Short mmCIF file of C-alpha atoms in Angstrom, two decimals:
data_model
loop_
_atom_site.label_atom_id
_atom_site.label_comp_id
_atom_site.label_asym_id
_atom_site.label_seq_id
_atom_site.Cartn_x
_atom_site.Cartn_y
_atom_site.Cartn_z
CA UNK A 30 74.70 -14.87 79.07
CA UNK A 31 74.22 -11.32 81.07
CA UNK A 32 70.50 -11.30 80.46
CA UNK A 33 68.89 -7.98 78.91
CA UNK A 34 70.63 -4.92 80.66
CA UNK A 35 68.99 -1.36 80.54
CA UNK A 36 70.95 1.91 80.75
CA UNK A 37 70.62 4.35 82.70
CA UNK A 38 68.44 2.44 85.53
CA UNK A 39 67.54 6.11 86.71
CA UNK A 40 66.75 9.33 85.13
CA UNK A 41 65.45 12.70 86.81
CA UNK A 42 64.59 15.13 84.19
CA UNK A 43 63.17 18.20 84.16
CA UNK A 44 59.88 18.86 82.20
CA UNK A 45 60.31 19.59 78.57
CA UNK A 46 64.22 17.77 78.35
CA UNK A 47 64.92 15.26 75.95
CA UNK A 48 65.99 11.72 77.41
CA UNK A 49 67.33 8.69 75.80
CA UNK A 50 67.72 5.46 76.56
CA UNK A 51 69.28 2.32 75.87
CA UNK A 52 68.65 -1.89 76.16
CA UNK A 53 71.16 -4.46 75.10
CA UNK A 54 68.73 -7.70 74.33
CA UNK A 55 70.11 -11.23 74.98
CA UNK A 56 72.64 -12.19 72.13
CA UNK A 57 70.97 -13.73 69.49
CA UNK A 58 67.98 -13.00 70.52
CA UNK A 59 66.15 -11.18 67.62
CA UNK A 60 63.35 -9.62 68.77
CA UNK A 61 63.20 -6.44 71.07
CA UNK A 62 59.91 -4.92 72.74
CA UNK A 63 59.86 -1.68 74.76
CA UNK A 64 57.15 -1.26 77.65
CA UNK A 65 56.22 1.28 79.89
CA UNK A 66 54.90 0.43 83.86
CA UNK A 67 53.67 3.31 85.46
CA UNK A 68 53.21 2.53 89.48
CA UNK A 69 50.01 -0.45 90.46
CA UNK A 70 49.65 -0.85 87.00
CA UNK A 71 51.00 -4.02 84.61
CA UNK A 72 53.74 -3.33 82.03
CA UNK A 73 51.72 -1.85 78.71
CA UNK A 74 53.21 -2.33 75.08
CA UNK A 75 54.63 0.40 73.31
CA UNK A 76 56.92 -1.36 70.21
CA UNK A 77 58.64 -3.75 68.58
CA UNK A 78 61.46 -4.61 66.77
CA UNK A 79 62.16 -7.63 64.53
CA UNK A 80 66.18 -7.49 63.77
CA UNK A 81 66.35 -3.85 63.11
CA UNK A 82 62.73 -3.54 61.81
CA UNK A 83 60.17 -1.64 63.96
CA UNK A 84 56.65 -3.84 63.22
CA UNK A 85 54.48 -2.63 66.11
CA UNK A 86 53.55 0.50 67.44
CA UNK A 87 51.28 1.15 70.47
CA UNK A 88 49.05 3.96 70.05
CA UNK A 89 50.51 5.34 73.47
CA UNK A 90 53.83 6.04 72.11
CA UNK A 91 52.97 9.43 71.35
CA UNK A 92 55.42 11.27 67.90
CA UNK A 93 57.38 12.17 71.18
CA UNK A 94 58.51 9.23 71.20
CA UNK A 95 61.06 7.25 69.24
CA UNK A 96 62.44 4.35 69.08
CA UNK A 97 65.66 2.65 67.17
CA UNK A 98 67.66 -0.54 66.84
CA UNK A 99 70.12 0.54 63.83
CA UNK A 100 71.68 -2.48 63.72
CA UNK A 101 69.44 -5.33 65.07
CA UNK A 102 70.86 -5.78 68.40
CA UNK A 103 70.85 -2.64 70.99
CA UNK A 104 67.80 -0.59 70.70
CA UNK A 105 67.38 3.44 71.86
CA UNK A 106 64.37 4.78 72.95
CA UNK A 107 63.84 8.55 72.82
CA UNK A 108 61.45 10.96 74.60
CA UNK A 109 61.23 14.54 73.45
CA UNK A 110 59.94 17.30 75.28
CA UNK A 111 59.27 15.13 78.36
CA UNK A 112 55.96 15.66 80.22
CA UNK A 113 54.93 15.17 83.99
CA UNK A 114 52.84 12.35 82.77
CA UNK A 115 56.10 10.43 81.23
CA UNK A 116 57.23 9.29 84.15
CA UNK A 117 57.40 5.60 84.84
CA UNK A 118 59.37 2.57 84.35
CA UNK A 119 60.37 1.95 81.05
CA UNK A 120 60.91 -2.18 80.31
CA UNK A 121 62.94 -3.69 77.55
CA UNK A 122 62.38 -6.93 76.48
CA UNK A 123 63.69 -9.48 74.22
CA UNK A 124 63.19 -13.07 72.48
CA UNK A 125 64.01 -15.38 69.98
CA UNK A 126 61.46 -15.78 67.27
CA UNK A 127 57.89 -16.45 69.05
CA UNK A 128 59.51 -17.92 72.53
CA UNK A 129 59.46 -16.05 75.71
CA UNK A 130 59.71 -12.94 76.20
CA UNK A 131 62.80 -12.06 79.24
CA UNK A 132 63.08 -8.49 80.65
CA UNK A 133 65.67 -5.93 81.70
CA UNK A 134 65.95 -4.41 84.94
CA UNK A 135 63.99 -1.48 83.45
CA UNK A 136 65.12 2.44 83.49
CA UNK A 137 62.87 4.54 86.08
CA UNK A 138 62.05 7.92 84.64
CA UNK A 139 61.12 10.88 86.69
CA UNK A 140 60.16 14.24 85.13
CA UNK A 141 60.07 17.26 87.38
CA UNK B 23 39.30 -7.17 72.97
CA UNK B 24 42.27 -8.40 75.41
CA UNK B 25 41.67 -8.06 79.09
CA UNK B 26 43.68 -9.51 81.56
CA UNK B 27 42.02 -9.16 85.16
CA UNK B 28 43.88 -10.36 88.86
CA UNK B 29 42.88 -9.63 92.29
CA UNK B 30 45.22 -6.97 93.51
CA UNK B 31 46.28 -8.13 97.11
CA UNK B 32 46.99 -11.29 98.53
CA UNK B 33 47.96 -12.46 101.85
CA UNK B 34 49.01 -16.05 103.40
CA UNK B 35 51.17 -17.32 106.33
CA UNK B 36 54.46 -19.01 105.77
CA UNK B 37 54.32 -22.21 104.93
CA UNK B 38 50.66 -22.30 103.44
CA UNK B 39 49.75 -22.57 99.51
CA UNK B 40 48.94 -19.19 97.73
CA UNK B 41 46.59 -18.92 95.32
CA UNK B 42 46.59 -16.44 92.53
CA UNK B 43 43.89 -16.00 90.10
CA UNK B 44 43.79 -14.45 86.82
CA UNK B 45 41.14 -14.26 84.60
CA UNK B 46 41.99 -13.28 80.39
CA UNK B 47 39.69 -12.53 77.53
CA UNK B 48 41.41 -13.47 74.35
CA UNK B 49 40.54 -16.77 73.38
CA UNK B 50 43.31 -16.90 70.82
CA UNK B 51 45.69 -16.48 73.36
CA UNK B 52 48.68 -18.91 72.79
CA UNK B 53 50.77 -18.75 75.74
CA UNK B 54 50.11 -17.59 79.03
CA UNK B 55 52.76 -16.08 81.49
CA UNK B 56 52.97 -15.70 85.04
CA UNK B 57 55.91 -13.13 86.00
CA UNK B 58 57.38 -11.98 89.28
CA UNK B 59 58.34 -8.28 90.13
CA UNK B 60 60.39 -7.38 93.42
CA UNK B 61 60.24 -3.85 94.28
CA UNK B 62 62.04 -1.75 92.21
CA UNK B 63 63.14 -4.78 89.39
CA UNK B 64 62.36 -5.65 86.37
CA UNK B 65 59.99 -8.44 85.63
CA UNK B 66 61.52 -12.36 86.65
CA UNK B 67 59.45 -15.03 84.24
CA UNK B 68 58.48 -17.29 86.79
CA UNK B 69 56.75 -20.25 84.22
CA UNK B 70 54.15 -20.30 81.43
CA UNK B 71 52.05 -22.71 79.94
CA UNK B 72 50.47 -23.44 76.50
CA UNK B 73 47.01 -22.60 76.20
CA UNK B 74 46.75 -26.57 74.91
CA UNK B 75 47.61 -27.50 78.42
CA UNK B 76 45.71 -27.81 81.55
CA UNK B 77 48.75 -27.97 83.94
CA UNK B 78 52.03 -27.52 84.30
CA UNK B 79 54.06 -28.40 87.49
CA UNK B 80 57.52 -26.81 88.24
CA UNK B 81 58.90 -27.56 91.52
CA UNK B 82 56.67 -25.44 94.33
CA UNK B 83 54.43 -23.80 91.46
CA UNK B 84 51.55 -25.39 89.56
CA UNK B 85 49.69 -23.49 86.78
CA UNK B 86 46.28 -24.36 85.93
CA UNK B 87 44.15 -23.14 82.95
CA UNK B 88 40.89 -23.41 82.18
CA UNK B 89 40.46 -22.38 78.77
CA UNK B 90 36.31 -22.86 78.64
CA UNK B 91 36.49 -20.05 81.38
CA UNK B 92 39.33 -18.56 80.48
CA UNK B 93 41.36 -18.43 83.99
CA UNK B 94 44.52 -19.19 84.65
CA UNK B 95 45.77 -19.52 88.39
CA UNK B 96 49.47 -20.04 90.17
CA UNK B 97 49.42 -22.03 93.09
CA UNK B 98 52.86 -21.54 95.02
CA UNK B 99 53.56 -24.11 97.56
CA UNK B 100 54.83 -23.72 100.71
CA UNK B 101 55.34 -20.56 100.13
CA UNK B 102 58.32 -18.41 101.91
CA UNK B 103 58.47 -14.93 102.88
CA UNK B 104 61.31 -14.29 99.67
CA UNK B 105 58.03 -14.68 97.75
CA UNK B 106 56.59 -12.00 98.49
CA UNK B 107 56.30 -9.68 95.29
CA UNK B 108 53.77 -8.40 92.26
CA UNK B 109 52.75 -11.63 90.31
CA UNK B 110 51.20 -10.98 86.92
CA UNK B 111 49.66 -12.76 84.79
CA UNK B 112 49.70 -12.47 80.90
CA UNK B 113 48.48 -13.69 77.46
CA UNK B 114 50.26 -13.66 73.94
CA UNK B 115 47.58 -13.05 71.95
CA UNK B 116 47.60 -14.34 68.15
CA UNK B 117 46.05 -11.08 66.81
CA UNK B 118 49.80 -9.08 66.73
CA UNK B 119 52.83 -9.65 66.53
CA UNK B 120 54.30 -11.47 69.92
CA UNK B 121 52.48 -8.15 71.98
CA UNK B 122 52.00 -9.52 75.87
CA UNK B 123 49.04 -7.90 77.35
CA UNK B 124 49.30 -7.92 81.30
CA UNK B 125 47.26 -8.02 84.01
CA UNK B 126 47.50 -5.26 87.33
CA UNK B 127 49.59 -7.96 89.53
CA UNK B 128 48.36 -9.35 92.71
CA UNK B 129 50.88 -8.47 95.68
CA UNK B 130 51.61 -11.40 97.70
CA UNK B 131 52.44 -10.40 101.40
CA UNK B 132 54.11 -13.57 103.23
CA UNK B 133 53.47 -13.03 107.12
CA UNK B 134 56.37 -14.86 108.86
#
């Protein structure tokens, strides 16, 4: 077991670009949450998936934002138009069922 | 509503106990988390406990909860300068679907 692995683990964008990335959750583990940590501050929820269906959406993740897991296991998250204010660390996370919840190595984002 | 509230700075010699304290607001919190963040990784679940328990001992940490007050601390003993990191401290609440809510993290600074 490789643990959850994020891709890219750094992005510099410039302002107003369109980024995407990806998280490959534990195998078999079924549920995938995205989170966003912006620098002093804890990790804050943005979604969820259950298998391939998205149940939970944080009112932070702005329709800029998009998310995808087409076939219940890797998941995309997509930022459109990227803003100053986007950067941060973006987390993925994943369990199985209700049990704990193990994280990537997240993806940094910097917008110039 | 769901809080989650830490101290943001800690600091102890090698070799003593640390203390970190986290106070949490959702009573119907299930399970409650204490993770550990090196600079520039992702989140490393360090234990958790069930919000039925009032301890849980796992080799040189001990978690205690106090569910009347609602605070939740991580004791780390003899603690070692590879320690030193973020610690937060989070609660599952029952209200949504598996959503962690976090606290800001306490740095722990290990002075050799």
């Amino acid at each position: 077991d490789t643990g959850v692995s994020q891709n890219p683990r750094h992005k510099i964008t410039k302002r107003g670009q369109n980024v995407t990335f990806r998280c490959d959750p534990i195998s078999e583990h079924n549920r995938l949450y995205w989170y966003r940590q912006t620098l002093g501050q804890g990790p804050e929820f943005l979604t969820y998936f259950q298998n391939e269906a998205q149940l939970e959406k944080s009112r932070l993740l702005s329709d800029r934002f998009s998310a995808e897991r087409p076939k219940g296991s890797f998941s995309t998250l997509e930022i459109q138009r990227t803003e100053q204010g986007d950067s941060a660390m973006y987390l993925c996370a994943s369990s199985y069922v209700t049990d704990t919840q193990y994280f990537g190595p997240g993806t940094r984002l910097t917008v110039l | 509503g769901e809080d989650v509230e830490q101290s943001l700075f800690l600091s102890v010699r090698e070799g003593d106990s640390s203390v970190i304290n986290c106070t949490y607001t959702d009573s119907s919190s299930t399970y409650l988390y204490w993770y550990k963040q090196e600079p520039g990784a992702g989140l490393q679940l360090l234990t958790y406990i069930f919000s039925n328990m009032d301890m849980k001992q796992d080799q040189r940490l001990t978690v205690l909860l106090n569910k009347k007050d609602k605070h939740l601390s991580l004791r780390i003993a003899d603690t070692q300068t590879g320690d030193s990191a973020i610690y937060f401290c989070a609660e599952k609440p029952e209200t949504s679907y598996d959503k962690v809510i976090f606290g800001p993290g306490t740095s722990l600074s290990v002075i050799p």
